[in-house]
XYZ file of C-alpha atoms in Angstrom:
399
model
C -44.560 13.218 -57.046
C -40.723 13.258 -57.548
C -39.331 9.611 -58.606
C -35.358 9.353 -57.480
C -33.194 8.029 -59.602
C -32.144 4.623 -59.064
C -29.212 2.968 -61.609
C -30.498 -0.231 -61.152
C -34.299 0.596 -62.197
C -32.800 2.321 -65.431
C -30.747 -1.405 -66.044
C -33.872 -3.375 -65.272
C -35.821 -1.376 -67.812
C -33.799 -2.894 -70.427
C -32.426 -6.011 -68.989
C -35.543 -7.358 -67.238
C -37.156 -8.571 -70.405
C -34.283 -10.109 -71.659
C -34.063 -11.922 -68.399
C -37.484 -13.345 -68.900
C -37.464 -15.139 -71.956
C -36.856 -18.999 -72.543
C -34.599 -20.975 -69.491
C -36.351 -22.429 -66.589
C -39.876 -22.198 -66.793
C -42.059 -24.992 -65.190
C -45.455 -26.051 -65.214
C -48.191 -23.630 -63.783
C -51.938 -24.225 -63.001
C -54.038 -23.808 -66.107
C -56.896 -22.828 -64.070
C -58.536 -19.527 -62.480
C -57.779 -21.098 -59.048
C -56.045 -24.584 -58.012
C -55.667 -26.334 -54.907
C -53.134 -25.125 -51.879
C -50.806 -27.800 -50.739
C -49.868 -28.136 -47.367
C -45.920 -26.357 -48.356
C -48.720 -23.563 -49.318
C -49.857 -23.188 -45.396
C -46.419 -23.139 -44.179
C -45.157 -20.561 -46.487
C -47.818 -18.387 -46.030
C -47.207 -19.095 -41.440
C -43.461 -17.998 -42.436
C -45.224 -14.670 -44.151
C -47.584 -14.279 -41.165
C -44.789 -14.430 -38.402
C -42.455 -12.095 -40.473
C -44.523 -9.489 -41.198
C -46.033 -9.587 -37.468
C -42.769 -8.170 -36.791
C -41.621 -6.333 -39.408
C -44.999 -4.378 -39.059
C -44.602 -3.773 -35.777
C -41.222 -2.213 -36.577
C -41.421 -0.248 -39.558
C -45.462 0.804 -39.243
C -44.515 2.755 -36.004
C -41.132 4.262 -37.171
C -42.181 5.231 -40.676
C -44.827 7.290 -41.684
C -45.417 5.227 -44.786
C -43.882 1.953 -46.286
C -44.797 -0.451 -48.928
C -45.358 -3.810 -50.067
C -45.074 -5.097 -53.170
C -46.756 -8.652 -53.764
C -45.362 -9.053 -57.400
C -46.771 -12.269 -57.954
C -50.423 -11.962 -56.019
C -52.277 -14.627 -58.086
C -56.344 -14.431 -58.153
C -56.159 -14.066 -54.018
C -57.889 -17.359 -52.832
C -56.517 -21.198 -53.446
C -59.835 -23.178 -54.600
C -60.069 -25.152 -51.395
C -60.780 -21.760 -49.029
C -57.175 -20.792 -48.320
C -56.534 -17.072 -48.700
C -53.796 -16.403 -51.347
C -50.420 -13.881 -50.226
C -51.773 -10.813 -50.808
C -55.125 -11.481 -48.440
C -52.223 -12.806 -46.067
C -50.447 -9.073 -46.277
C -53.377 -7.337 -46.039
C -54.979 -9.345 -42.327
C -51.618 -9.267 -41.298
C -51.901 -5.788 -40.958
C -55.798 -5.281 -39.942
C -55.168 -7.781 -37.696
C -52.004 -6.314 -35.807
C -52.356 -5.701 -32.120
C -50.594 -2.117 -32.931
C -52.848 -1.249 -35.539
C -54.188 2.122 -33.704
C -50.096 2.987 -33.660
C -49.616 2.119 -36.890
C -49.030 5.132 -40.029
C -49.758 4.324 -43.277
C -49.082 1.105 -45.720
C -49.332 0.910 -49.381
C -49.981 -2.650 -50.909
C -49.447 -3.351 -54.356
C -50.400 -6.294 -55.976
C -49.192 -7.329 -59.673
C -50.757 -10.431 -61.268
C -49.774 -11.000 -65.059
C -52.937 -13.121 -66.018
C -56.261 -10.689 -66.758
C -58.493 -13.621 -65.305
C -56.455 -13.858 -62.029
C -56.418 -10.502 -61.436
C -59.996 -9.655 -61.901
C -60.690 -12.177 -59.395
C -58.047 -10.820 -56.995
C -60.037 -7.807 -57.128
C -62.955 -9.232 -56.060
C -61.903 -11.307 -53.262
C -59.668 -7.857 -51.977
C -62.877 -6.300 -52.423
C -64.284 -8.311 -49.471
C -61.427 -7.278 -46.837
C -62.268 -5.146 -43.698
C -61.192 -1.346 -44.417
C -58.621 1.119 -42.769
C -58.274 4.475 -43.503
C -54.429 3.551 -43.275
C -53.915 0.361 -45.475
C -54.328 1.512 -49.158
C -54.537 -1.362 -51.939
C -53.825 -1.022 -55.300
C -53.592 -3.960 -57.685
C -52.031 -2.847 -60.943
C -53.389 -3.567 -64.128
C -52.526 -7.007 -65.789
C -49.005 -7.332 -66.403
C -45.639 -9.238 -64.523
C -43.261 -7.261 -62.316
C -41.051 -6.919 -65.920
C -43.706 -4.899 -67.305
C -44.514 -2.652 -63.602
C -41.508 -2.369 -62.124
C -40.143 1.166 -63.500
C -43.531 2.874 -62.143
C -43.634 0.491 -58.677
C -40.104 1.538 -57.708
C -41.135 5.325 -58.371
C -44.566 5.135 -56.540
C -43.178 3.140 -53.059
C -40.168 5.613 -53.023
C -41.803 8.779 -54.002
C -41.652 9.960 -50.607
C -38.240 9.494 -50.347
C -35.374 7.056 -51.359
C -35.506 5.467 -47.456
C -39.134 4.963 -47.562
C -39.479 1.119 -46.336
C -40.263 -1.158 -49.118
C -40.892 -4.991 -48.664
C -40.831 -6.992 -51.967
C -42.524 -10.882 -52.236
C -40.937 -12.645 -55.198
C -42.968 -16.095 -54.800
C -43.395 -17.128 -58.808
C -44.323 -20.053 -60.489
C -40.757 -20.867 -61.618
C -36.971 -19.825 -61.665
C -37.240 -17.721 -65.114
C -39.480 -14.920 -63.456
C -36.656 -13.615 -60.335
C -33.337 -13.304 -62.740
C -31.285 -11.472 -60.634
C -30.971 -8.465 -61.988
C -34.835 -8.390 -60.581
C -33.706 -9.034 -56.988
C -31.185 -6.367 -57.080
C -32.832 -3.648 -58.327
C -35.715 -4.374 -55.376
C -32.625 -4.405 -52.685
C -31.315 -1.109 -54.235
C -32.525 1.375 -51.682
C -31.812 1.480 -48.402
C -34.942 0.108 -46.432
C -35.905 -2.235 -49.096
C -36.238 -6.270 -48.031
C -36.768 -9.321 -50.543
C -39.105 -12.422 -49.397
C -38.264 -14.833 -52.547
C -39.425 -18.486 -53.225
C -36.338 -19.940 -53.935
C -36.839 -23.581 -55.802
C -34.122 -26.121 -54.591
C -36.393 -28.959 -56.195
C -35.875 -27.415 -60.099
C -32.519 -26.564 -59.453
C -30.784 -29.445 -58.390
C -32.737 -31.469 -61.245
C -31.795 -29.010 -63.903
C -28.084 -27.801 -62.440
C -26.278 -30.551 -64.559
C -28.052 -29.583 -67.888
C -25.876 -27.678 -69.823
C -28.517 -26.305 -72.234
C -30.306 -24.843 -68.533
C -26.962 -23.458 -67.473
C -27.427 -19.832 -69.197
C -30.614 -19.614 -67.462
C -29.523 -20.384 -64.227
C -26.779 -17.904 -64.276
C -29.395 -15.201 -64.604
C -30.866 -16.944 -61.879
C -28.124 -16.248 -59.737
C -26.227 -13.468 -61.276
C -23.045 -15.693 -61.660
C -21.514 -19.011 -62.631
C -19.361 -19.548 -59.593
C -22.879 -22.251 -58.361
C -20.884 -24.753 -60.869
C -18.836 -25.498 -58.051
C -22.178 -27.472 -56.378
C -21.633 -29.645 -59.357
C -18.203 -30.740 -57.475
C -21.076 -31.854 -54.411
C -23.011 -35.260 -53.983
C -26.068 -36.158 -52.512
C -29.161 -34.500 -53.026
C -29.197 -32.714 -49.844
C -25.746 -31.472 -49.884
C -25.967 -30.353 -53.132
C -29.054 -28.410 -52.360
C -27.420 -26.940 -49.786
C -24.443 -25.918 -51.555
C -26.696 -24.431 -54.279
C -28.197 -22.112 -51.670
C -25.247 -20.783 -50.376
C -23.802 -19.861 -53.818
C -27.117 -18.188 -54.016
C -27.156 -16.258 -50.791
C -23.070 -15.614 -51.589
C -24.710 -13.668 -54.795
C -26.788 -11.483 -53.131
C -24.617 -11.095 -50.077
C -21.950 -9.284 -52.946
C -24.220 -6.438 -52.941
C -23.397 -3.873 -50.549
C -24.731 -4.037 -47.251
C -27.079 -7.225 -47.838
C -27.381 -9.636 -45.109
C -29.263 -12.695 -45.916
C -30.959 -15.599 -44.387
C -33.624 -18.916 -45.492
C -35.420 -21.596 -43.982
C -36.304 -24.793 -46.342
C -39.970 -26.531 -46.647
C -39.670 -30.146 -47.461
C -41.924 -32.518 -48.881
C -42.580 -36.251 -49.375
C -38.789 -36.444 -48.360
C -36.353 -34.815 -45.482
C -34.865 -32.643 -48.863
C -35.855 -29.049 -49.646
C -38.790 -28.993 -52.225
C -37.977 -25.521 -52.075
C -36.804 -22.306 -49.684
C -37.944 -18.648 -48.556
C -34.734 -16.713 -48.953
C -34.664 -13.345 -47.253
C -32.237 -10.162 -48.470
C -32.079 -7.194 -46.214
C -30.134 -4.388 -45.372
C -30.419 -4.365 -41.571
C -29.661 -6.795 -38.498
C -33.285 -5.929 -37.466
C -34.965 -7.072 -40.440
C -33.066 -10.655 -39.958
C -34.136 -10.270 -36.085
C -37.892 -10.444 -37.490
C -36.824 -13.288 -39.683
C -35.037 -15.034 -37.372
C -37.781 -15.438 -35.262
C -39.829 -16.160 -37.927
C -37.854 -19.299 -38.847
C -37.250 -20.559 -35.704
C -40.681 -20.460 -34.641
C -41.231 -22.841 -37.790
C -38.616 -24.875 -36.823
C -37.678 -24.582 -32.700
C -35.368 -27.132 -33.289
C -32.679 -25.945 -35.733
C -33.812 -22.762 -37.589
C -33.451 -24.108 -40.924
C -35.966 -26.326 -42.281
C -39.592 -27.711 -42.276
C -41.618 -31.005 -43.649
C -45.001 -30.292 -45.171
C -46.280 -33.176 -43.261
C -45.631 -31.083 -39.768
C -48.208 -29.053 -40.854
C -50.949 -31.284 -39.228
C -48.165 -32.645 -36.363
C -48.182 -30.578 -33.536
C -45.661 -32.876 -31.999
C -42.855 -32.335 -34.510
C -42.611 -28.322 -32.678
C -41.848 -29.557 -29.176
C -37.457 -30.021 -29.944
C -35.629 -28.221 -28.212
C -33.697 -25.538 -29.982
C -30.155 -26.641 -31.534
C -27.719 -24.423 -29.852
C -24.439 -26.080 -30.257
C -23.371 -24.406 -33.475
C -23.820 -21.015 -31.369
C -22.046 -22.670 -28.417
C -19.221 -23.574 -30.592
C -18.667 -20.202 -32.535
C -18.973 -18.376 -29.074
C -16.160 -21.145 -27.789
C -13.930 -20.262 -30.083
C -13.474 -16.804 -28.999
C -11.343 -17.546 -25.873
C -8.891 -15.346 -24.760
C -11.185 -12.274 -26.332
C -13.567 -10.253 -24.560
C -16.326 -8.890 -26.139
C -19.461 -6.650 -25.256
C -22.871 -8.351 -25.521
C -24.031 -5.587 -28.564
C -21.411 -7.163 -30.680
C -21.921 -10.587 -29.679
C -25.775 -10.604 -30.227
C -24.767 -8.681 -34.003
C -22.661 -11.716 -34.442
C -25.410 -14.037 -33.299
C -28.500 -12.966 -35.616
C -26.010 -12.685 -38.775
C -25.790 -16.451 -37.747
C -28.956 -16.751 -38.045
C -30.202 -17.706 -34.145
C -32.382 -14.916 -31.693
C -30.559 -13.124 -28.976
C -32.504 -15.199 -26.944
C -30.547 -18.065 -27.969
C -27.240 -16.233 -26.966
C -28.634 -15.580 -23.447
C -29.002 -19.424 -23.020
C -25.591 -20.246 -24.595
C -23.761 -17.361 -22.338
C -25.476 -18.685 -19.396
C -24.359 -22.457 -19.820
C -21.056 -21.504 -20.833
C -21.035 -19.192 -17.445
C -21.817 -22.070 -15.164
C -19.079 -24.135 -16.076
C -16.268 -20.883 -16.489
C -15.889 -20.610 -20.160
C -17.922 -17.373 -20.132
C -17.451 -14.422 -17.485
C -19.090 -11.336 -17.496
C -16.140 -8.492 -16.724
C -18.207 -5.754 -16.032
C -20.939 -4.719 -14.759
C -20.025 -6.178 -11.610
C -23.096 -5.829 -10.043
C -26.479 -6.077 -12.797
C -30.002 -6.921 -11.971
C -29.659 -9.271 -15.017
C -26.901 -11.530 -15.785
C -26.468 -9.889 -19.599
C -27.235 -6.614 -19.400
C -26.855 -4.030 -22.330
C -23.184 -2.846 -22.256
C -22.030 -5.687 -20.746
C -18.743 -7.250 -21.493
C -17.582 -10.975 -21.695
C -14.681 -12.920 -21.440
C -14.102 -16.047 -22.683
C -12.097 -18.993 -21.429
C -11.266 -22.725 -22.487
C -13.424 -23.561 -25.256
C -14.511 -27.087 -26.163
C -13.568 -26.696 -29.660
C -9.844 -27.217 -31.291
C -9.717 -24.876 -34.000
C -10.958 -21.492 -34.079
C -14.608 -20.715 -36.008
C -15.177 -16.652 -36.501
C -18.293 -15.909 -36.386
C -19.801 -15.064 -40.089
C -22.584 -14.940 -42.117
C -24.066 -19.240 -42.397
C -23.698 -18.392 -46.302
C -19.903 -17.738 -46.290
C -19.049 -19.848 -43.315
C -16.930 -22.503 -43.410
C-alpha cells in the first residue's frame, strides 16, 4: 500500500530519538502490573465519553480510521481495572451504532517485552468484530514505530481519520516534535497526558529547562516563571502549552485537569484537533466530568456522586456574548465561537435565552420559528453587563 509523504514523519525519524534521551523522566512501576488510582478511573471516563462520540462521528462517515494507543501498557491495572487500550477497544464493541459502523484499526505500542506479551493476552480475551482489527506492534516506544504507524493508518489516504493517545509515564516520552508530526494530517486528533504536577516542580530548574523546551516546542513558558501560586502557575503553564500547539496550522485545542489530594492539577488531558467537531465531542466530554465549570476534576469525586449535581458555570459565556452589543450575528457563528471557548451549544441556548428575557439578546430574523434559535437565525445584541469589550477566542490565547 502507498505511504504519502509527510515532512514531519521524515523530521521525526531523525529528531524523535534525540528528543528522548535524558530531561524529565520520572519514576515508573517496576512491575508487570501495578495498582490503578482513582485519577486512573477518571481518565479512562474522559476516554470513554470522548470516543462515544467521536465514534459515532467518524465510524459512520469514514470507511476506515485509526487509533493509535502509543503507550498501551500490559492492558489490565493489578486490581481488575482494564488498561486504555481494553477501554478503546469496548468503547467500540460496545457502541449503540456498532451495526452502522465501517471499519477501525487499533494499534497498540508498548516498549517493555513483558508488558506487551501480557497485553496480548488480556486483548486476546475481548469479544470479536469482523470490523475492529487489533494489532499490537512488536516491543518498542512510539520513537522506534512511528515511521511505519503513520504509513499504515494513512495508507488509504492522507484524510483517513487517525486518533493518537499520548498517556506516558513522564514528560521526556511526548517532545513535541512527537505531537506534531501525529497532528500533521488533516483528520488526525491528539489525547495527551499532560503532567502539571512535574512541571511546575521542575519549571524553575535550570538544568530541566532544555528538556522542557522539547516538551513544549519553545521557551516562551519562562514567562509562567513571572506567575505565583501553584495554581496560577499551573495554569499559566498550560496555556503556553496549548499556545504551542495552537501555532500549528489549523489546531484548535482544549483540556480538563484531574486533581488530587489538593484542589491543584496533579495533571491534565490536553486535546489537539483540527475540527470544531472534534472539540464538540470533547467538550461534552469534559463537561460531563465536570457540569459545573468544564475544566477540572478531584480524584476524590470519583466515589462522590454529589460533587456532579452544580449547575453549569455559564457566566464566562454570558459575558463574552455581552460584549458583542451593537453586533448582530447568526447563531452558526456564535455556536463556532462558543465550542472554541470551550462550552456545548447547549450552553449557548441557555445563555441566549436569559439574555433574551431581559432584552440584551433579540433574535432579528426568523420572525416566526418553531424554536427560539433556529439554524440560520440571526441575533442582536443590546446593553451588556460588562464594561469593556471581551472577543470571543480560543481559552488558551484569551485574555
Amino acid at each position: 500500500m502507498q505511504a504519502f509523504p509527510n515532512p514531519e514523519v521524515d523530521k521525526m525519524a531523525t529528531l524523535c530519538q534525540e528528543s528522548m534521551k535524558g530531561g524529565l523522566e520520572m519514576g515508573k512501576p517496576a512491575d508487570l502490573l501495578w495498582k490503578s488510582e482513582p485519577r486512573t478511573l477518571l481518565k479512562h471516563q474522559i476516554y470513554r465519553k470522548y470516543l462515544y462520540c467521536w465514534m459515532g462521528k467518524i465510524c459512520q462517515r469514514f470507511t476506515a480510521a485509526s487509533i493509535v494507543d502509543a503507550f498501551a501498557g500490559p492492558g489490565v491495572y493489578v486490581d481488575g481495572p482494564d488498561g486504555s487500550s481494553v477501554v478503546t477497544a469496548k468503547a467500540f464493541l460496545e457502541h449503540a451504532r456498532l451495526e452502522r459502523f465501517n471499519y477501525l484499526s487499533l494499534f497498540c505500542v508498548e516498549k517493555r517485552p513483558d508488558r506487551r506479551e501480557h497485553l496480548v493476552s488480556v486483548m486476546a480475551e475481548q469479544r470479536r468484530s469482523p470490523k475492529l482489527k487489533i494489532e499490537i506492534m512488536p516491543a518498542g516506544g512510539i520513537e522506534e514505530h512511528f515511521v511505519d504507524l503513520d504509513r499504515r493508518v494513512h495508507g488509504a489516504g492522507p484524510r483517513t481519520p487517525t486518533l493518537w493517545i499520548l498517556d506516558p509515564f513522564d514528560i521526556s516520552s511526548v517532545p513535541f516534535d512527537l505531537v506534531k508530526a501525529c497532528l500533521a494530517r488533516p483528520y488526525d486528533e491528539v489525547l495527551i497526558t499532560w503532567f502539571s504536577d512535574e512541571l511546575y516542580r521542575f519549571c524553575e530548574h535550570e538544568p530541566k529547562h532544555a528538556a522542557i523546551d522539547r516538551h513544549f516546542g519553545h521557551s516562551e513558558w519562562r514567562k509562567a516563571l513571572e506567575v505565583t501560586g501553584e495554581a496560577p502557575r499551573k495554569e499559566a503553564l498550560l496555556g503556553a502549552y496549548r499556545l504551542g500547539l495552537e501555532s500549528l496550522d489549523h489546531i484548535k485545542t482544549e483540556a480538563i485537569s484531574i486533581s488530587s489530594k489538593n484542589a491543584h492539577a496533579r495533571y491534565s488531558i490536553v486535546f489537539a484537533t483540527h475540527s470544531d467537531k472534534g472539540l464538540q465531542c470533547f467538550n461534552q466530554a469534559k463537561w460531563s466530568i465536570d457540569p459545573h465549570r468544564g475544566k477540572s476534576v478531584n480524584e476524590k469525586a470519583v466515589s462522590q456522586d454529589s460533587l456532579f449535581d452544580f449547575e453549569p458555570d455559564l457566566g464566562p459565556l454570558r459575558q463574552k456574548l455581552a460584549a458583542l452589543a451593537g453586533h448582530a450575528h447568526t447563531f452558526e457563528s456564535l455556536a463556532a465561537a462558543t465550542i472554541r471557548n470551550g462550552f456545548k451549544e447547549t450552553h449557548l441556548r441557555t445563555v441566549l435565552s436569559e439574555m433574551a428575557a431581559d432584552g440584551t439578546a433579540i433574535r432579528e430574523h426568523p420572525l416566526d420559528a418553531k424554536s427560539p434559535w433556529p439554524p440560520g437565525s440571526l441575533i442582536r445584541f443590546y446593553a451588556p453587563d460588562v464594561d469593556s469589550e471581551v472577543p470571543l477566542s480560543s481559552p488558551a490565547s484569551a485574555p
